[in-house]
Short mmCIF file of N, CA, C and O in Angstrom, two decimals:
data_model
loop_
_atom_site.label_atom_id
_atom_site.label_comp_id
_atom_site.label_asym_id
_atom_site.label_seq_id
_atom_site.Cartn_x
_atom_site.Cartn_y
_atom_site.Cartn_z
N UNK P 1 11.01 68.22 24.85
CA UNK P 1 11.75 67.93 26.06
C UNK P 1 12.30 66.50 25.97
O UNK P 1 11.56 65.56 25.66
N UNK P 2 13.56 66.36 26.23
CA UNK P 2 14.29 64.83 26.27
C UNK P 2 13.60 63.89 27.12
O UNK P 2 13.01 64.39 28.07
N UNK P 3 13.56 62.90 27.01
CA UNK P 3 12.75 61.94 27.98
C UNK P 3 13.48 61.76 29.57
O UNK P 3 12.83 61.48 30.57
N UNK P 4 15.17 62.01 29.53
CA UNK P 4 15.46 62.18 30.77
C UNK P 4 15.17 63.57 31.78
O UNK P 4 15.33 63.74 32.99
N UNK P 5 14.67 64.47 30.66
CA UNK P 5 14.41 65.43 31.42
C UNK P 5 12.55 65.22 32.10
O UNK P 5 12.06 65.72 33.11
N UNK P 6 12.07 64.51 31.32
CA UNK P 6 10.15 64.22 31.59
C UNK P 6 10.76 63.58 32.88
O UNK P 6 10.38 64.15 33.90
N UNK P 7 11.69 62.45 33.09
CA UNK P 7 11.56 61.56 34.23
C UNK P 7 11.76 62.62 35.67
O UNK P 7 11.70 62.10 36.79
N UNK P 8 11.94 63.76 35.56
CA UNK P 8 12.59 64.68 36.64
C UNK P 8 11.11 65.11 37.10
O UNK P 8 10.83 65.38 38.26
N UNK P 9 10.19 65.14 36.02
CA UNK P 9 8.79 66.25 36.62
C UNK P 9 8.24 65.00 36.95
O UNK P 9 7.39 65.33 37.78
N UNK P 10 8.16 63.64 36.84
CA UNK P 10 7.17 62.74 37.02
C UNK P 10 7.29 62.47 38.81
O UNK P 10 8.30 61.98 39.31
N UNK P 11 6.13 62.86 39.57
CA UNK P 11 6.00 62.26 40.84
C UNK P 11 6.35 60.81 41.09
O UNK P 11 6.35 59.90 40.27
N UNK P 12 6.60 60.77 42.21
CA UNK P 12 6.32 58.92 42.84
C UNK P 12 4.82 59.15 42.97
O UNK P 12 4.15 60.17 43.10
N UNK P 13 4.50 57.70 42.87
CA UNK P 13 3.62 57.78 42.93
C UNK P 13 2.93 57.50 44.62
O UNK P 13 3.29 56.72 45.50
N UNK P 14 1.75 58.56 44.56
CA UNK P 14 1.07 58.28 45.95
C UNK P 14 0.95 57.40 46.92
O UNK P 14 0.22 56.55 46.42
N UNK P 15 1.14 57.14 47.73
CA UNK P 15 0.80 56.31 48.86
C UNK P 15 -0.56 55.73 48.84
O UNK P 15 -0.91 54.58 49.10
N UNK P 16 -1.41 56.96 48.40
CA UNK P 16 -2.48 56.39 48.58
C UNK P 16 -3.05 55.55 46.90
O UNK P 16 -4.21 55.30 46.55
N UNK P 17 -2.16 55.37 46.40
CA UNK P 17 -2.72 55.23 44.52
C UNK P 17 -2.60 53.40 44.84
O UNK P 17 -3.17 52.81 43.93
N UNK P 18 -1.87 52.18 46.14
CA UNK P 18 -2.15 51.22 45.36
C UNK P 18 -1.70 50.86 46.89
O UNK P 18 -1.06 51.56 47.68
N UNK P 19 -2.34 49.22 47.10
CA UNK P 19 -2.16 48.80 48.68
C UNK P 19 -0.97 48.52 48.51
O UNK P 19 -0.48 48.64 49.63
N UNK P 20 0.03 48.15 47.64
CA UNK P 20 1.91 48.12 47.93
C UNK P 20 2.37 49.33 48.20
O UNK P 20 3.36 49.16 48.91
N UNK P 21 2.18 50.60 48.01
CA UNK P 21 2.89 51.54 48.38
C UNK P 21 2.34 52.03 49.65
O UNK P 21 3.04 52.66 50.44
N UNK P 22 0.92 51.71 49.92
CA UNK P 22 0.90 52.32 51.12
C UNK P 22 0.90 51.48 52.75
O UNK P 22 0.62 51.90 53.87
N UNK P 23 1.48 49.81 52.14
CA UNK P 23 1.91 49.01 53.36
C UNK P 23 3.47 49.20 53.07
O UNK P 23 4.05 48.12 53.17
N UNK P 24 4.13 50.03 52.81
CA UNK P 24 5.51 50.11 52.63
C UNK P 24 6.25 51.09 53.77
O UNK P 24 7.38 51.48 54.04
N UNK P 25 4.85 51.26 54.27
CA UNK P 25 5.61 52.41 55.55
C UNK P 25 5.20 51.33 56.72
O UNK P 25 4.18 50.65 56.75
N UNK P 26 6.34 51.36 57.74
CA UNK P 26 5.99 50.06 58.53
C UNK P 26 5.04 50.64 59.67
O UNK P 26 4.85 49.91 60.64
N UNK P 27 4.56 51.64 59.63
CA UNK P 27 3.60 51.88 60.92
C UNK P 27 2.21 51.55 60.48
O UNK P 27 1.33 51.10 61.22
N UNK P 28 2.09 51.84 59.15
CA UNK P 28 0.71 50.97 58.51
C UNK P 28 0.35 49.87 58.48
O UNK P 28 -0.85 49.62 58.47
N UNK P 29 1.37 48.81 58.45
CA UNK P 29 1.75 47.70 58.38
C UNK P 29 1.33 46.73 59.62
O UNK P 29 0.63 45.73 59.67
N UNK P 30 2.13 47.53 60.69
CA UNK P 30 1.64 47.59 62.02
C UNK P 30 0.49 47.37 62.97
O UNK P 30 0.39 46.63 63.94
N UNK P 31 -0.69 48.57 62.19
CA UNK P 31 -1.79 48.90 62.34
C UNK P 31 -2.61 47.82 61.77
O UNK P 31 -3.69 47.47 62.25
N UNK P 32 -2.22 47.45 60.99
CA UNK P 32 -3.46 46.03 59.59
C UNK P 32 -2.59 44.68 60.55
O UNK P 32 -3.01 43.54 60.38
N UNK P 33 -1.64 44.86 61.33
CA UNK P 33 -1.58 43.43 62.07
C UNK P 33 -2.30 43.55 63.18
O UNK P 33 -2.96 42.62 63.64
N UNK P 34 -2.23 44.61 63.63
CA UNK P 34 -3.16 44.77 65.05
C UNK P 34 -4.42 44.76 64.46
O UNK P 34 -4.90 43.77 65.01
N UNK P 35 -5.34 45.21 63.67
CA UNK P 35 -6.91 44.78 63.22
C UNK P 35 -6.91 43.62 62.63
O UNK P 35 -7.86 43.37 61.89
N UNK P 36 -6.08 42.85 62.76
CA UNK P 36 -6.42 41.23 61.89
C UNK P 36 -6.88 40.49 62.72
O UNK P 36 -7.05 39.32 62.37
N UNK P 37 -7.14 40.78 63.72
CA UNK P 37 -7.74 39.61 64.50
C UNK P 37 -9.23 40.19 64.74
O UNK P 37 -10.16 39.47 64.39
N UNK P 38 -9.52 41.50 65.35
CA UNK P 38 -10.74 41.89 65.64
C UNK P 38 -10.52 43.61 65.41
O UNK P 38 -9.60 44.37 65.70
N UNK P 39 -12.03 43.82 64.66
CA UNK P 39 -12.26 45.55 64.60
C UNK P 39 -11.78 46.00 65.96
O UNK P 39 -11.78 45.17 66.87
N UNK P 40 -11.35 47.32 66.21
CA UNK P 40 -11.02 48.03 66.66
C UNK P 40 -11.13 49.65 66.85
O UNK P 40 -10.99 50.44 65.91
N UNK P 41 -11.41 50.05 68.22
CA UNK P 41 -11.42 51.70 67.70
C UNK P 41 -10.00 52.61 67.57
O UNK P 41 -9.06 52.44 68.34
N UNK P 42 -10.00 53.25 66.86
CA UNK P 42 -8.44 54.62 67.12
C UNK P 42 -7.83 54.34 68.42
O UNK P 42 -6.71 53.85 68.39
N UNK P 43 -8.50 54.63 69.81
CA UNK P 43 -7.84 54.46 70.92
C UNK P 43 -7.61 53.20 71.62
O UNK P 43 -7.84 53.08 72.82
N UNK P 44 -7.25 52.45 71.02
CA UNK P 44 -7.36 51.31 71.16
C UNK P 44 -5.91 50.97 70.08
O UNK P 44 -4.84 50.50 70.48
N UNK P 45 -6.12 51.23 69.14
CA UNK P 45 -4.79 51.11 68.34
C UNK P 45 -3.79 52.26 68.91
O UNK P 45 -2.57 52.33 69.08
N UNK P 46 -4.57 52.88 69.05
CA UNK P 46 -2.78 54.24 69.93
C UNK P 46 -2.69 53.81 70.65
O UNK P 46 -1.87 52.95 70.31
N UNK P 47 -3.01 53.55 72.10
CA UNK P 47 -2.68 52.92 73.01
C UNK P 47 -1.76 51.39 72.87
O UNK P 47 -0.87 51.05 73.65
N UNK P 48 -2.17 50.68 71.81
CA UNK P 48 -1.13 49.67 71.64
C UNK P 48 -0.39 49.35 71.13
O UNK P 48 0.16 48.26 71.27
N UNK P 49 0.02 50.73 69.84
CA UNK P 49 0.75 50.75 69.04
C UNK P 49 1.88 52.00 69.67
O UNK P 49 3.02 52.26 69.29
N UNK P 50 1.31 52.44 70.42
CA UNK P 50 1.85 53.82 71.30
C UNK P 50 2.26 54.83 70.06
O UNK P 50 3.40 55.14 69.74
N UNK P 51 1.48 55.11 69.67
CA UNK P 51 1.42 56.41 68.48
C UNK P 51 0.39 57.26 69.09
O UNK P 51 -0.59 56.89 69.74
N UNK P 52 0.74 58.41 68.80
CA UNK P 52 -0.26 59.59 68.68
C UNK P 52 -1.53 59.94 67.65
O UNK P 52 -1.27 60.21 66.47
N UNK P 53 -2.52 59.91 68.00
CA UNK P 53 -3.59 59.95 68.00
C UNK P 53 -3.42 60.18 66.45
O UNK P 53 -3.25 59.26 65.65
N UNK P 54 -3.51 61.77 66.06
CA UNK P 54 -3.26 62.21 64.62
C UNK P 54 -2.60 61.35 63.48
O UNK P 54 -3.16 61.16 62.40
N UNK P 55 -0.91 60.67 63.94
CA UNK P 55 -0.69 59.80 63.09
C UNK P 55 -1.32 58.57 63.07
O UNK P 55 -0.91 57.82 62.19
N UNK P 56 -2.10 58.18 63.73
CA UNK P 56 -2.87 56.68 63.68
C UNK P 56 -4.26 56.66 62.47
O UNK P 56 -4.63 55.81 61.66
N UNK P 57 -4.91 58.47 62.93
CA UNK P 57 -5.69 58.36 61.43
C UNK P 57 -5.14 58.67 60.69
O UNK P 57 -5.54 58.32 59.58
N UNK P 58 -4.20 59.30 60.75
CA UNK P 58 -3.47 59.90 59.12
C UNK P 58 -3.53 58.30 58.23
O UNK P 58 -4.22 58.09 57.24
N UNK P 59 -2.68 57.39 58.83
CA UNK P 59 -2.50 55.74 58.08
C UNK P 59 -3.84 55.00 58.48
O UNK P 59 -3.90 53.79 58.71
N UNK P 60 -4.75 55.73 58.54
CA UNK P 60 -5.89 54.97 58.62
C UNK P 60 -6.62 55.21 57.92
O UNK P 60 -7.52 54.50 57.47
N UNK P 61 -6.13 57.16 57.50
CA UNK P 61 -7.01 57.23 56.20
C UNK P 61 -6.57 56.50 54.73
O UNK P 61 -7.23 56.13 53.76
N UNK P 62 -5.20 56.49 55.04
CA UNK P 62 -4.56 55.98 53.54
C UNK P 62 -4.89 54.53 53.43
O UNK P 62 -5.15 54.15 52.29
N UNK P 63 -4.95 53.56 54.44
CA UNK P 63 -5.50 52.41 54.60
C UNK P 63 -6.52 52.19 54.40
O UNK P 63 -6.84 51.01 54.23
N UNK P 64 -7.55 53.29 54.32
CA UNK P 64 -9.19 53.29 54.12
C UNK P 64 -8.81 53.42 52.75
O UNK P 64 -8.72 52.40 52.07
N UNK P 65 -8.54 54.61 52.22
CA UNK P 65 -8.58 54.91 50.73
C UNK P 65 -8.11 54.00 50.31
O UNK P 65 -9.06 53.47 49.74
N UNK P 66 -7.03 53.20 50.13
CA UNK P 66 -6.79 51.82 49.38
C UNK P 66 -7.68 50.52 49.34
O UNK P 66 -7.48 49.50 48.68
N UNK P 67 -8.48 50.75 50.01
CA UNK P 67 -9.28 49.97 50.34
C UNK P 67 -8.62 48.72 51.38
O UNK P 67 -9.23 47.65 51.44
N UNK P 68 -7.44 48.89 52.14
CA UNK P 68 -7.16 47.71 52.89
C UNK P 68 -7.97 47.80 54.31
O UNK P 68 -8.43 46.69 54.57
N UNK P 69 -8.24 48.59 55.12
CA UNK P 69 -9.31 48.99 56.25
C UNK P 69 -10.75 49.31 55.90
O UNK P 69 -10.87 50.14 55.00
N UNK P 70 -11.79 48.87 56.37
CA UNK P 70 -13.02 49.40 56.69
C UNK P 70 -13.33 50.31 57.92
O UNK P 70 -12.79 50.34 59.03
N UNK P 71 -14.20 50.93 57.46
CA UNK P 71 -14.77 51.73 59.10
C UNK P 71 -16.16 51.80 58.97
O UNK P 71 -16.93 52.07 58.05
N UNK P 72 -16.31 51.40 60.46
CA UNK P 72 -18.07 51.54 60.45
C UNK P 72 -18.21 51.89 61.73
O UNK P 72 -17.43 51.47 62.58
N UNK P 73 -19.66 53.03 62.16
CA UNK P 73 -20.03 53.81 63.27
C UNK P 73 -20.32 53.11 64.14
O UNK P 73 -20.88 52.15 63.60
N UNK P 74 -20.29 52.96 65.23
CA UNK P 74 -20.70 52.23 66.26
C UNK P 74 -20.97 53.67 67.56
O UNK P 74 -20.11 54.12 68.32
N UNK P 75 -22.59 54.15 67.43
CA UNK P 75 -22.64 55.18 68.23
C UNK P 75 -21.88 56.32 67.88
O UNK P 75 -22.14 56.83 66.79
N UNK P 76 -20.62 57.06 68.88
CA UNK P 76 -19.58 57.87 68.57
C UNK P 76 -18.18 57.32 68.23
O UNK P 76 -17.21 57.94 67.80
N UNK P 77 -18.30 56.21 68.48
CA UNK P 77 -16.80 55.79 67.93
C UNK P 77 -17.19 55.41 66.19
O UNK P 77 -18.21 55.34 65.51
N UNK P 78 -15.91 55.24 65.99
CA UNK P 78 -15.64 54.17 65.05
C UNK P 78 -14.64 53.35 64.80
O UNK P 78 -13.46 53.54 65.08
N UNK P 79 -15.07 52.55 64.33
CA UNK P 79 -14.44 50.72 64.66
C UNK P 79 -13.90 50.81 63.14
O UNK P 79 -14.54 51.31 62.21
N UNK P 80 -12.53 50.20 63.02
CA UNK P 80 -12.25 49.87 62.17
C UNK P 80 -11.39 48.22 61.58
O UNK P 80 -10.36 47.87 62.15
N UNK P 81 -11.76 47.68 60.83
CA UNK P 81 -10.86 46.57 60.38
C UNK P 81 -10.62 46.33 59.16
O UNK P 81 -11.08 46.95 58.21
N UNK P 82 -9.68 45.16 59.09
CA UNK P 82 -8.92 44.91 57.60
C UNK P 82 -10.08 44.37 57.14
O UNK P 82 -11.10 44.00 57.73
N UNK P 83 -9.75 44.40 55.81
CA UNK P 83 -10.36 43.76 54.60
C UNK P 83 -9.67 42.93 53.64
O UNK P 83 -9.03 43.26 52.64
N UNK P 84 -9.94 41.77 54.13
CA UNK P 84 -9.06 40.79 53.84
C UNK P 84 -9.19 40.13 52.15
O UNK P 84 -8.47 39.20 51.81
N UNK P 85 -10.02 40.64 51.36
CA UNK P 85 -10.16 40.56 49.86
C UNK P 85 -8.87 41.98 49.21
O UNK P 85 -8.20 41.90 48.18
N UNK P 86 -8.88 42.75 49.87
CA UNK P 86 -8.13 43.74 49.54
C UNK P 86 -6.68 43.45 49.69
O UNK P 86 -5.91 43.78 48.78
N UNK P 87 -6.12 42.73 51.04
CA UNK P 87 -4.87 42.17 51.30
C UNK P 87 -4.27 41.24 50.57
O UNK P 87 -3.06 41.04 50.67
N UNK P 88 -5.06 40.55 49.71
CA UNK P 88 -5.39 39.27 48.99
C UNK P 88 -4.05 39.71 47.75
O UNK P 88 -3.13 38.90 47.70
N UNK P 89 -4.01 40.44 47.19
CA UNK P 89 -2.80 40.88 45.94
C UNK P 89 -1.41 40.92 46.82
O UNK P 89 -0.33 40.64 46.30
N UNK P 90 -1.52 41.25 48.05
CA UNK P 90 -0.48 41.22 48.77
C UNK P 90 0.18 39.81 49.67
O UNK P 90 1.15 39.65 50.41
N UNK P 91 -0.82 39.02 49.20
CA UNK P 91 -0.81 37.72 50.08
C UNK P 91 -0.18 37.07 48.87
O UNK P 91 0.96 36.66 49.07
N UNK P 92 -0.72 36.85 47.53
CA UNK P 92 -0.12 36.35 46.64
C UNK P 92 1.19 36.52 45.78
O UNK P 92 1.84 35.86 44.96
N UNK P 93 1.26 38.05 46.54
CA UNK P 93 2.65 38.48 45.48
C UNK P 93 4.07 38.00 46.60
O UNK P 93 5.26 38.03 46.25
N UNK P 94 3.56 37.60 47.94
CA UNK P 94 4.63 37.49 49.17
C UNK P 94 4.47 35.94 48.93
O UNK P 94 5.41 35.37 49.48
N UNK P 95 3.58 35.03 48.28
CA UNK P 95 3.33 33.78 48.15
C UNK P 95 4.18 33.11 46.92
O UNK P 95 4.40 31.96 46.56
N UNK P 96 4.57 34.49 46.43
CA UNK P 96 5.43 33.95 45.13
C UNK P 96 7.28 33.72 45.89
O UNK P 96 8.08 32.98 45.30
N UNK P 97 7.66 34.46 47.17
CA UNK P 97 8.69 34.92 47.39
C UNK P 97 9.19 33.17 48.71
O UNK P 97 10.25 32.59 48.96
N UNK P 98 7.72 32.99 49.17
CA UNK P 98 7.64 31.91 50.04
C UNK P 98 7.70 30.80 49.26
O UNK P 98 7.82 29.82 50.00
N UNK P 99 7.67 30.45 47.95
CA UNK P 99 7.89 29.37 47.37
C UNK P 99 9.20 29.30 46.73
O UNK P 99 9.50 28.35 46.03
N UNK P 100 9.92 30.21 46.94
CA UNK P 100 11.38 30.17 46.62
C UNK P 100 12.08 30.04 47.87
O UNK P 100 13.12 29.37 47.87
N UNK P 101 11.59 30.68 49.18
CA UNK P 101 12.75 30.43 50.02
C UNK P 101 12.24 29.02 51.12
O UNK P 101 12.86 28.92 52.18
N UNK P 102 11.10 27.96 50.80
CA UNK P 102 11.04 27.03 51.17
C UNK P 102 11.63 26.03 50.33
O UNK P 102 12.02 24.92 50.69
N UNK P 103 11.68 26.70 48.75
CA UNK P 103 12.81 25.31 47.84
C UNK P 103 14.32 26.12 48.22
O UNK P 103 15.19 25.37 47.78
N UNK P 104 14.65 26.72 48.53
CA UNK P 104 15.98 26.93 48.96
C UNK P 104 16.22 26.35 50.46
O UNK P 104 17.22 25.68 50.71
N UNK P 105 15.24 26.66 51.43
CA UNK P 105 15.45 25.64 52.65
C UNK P 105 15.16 24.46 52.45
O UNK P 105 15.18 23.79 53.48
N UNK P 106 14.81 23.70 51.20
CA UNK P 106 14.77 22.32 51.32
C UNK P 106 16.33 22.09 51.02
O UNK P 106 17.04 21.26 51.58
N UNK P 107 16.68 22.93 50.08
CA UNK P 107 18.03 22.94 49.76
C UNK P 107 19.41 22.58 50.68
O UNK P 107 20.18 21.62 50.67
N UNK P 108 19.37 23.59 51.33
CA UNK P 108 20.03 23.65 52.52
C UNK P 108 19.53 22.56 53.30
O UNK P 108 20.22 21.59 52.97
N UNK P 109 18.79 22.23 54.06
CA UNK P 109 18.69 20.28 54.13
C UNK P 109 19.20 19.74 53.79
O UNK P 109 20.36 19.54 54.15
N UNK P 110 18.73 19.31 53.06
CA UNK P 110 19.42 18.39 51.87
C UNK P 110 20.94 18.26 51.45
O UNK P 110 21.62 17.27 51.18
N UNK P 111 21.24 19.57 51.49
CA UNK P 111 22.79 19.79 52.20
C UNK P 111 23.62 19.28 53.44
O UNK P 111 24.73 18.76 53.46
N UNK P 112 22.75 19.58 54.47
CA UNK P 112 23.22 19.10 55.61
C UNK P 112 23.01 18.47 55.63
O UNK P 112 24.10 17.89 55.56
N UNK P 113 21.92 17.33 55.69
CA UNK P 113 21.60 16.17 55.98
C UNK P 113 23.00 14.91 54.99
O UNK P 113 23.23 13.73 55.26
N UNK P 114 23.60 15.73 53.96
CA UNK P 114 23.96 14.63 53.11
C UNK P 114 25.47 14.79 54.24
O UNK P 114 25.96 13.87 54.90
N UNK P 115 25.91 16.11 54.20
CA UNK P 115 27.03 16.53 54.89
C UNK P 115 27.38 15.75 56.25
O UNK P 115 28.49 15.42 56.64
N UNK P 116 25.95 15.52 56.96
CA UNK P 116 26.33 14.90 58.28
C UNK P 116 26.30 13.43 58.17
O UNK P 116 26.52 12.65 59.10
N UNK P 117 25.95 13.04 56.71
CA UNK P 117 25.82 11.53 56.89
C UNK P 117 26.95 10.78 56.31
O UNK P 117 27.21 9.58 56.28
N UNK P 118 27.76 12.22 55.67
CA UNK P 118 29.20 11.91 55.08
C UNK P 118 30.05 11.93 56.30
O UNK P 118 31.02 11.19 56.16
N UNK P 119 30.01 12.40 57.19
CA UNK P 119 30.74 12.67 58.13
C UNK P 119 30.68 11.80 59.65
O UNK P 119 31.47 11.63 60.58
N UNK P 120 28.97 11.27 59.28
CA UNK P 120 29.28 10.28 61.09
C UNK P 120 29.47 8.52 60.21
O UNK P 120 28.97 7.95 59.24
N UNK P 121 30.31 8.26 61.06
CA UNK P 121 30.86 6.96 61.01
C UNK P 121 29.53 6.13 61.31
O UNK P 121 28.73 6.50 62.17
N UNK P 122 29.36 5.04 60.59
CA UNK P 122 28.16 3.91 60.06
C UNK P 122 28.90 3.21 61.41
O UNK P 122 30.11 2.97 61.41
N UNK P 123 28.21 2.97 62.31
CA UNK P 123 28.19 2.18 63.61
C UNK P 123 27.97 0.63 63.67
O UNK P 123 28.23 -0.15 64.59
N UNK P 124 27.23 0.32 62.06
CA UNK P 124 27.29 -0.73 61.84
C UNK P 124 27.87 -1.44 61.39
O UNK P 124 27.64 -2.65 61.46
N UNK P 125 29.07 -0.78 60.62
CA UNK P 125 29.69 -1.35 60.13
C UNK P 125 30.81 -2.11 61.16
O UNK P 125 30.78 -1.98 62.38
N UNK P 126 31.78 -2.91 60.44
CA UNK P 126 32.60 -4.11 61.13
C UNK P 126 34.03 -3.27 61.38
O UNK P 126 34.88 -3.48 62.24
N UNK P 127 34.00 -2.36 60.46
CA UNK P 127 35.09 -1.83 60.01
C UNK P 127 35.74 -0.12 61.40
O UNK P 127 36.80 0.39 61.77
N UNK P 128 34.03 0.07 61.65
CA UNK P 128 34.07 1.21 62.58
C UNK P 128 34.31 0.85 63.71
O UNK P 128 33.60 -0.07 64.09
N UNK P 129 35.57 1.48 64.92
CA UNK P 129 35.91 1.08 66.37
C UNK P 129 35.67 2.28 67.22
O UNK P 129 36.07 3.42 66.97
N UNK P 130 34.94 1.85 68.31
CA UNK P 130 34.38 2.77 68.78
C UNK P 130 34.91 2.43 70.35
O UNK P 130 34.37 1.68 71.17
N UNK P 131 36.25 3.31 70.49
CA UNK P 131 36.88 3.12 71.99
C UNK P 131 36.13 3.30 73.52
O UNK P 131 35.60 4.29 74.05
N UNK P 132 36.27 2.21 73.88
CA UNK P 132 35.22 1.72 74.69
C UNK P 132 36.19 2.40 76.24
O UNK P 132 35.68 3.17 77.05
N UNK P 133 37.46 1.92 76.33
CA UNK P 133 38.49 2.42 77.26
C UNK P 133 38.38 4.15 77.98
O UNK P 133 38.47 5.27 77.47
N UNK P 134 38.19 3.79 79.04
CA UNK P 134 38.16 5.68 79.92
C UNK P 134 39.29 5.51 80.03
O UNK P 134 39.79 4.38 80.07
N UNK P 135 39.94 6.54 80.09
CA UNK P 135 41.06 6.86 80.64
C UNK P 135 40.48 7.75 81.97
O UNK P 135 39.53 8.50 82.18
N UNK P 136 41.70 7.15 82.79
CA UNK P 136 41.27 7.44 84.29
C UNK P 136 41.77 8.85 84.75
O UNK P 136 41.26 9.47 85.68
N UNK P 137 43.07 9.39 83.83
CA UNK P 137 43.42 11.06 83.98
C UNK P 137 42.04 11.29 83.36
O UNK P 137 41.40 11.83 84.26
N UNK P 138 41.18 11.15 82.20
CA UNK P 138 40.08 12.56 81.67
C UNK P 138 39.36 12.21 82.76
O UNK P 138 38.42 12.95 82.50
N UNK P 139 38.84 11.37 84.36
CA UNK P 139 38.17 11.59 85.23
C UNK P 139 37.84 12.96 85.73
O UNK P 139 38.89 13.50 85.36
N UNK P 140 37.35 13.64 86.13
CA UNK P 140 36.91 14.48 86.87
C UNK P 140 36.98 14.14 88.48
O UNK P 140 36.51 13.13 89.00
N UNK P 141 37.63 15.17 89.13
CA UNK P 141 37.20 14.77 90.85
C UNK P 141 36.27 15.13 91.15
O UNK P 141 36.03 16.19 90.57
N UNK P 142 35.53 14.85 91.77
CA UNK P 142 34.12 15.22 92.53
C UNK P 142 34.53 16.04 94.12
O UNK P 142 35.51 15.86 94.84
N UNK P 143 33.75 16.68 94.25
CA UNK P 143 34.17 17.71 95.90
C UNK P 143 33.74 17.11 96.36
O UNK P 143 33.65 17.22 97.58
#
């Protein structure tokens, strides 16, 4: 079989096979911002994510299986939160993207700043006149 024909049978790969593909759906995404501050139960995330019940575990199971969520029993509920060693490949690979667009906003600074200093007149100098005269038409009347 030709190799362009192998690429036709090969799946994408799972959602659940690696934590980049399965924070790529933004309702998962969602869900791991709302548990970053404190565990949480299911009804508690539907209610504030306003999703339906079913899809909240569906991405809770794929979030478990990747290992980015924990769950632990508490009585009949269960509580779930991030796992922030697991987020950690995702913190560093978005850490590579933040060090390019803070040297490009220094950039752009550095731009403007040169731009506006080309452009305002040095006040100190002897050479700069700075019309001191109102003219009494640009007055405004007052009611």
């Amino acid at each position: 079989m030709p190799i362009w024909e192998y690429d036709v049978f090969m799946s994408r790969a799972a959602t659940t096979s690696d934590v980049f593909n399965a924070v790529a759906e933004s309702r998962r995404r969602d869900i791991l911002s709302f548990l970053a501050m404190e565990e949480r139960p299911v009804g508690d995330i539907v209610a504030a994510l306003e999703m339906e019940q079913p899809s909240v575990s569906k991405h809770l199971r794929v979030l478990r299986d990747v290992g980015l969520v924990h769950a632990r029993r508490d009585g009949r509920k269960i509580l779930y939160r991030t796992n922030a060693e697991a987020i950690r490949p995702l913190n560093e690979w978005a850490a590579t993207f933040e060090r390019y667009w803070k040297h490009q906003l220094n950039r752009v600074k550095e731009l403007a700043e040169t731009t506006v200093a080309q452009d305002t007149p040095d006040l100190k100098s002897p050479e700069t006149k700075i019309d001191t005269k109102i003219d009494p038409k640009s007055k405004e009347k007052k009611s």
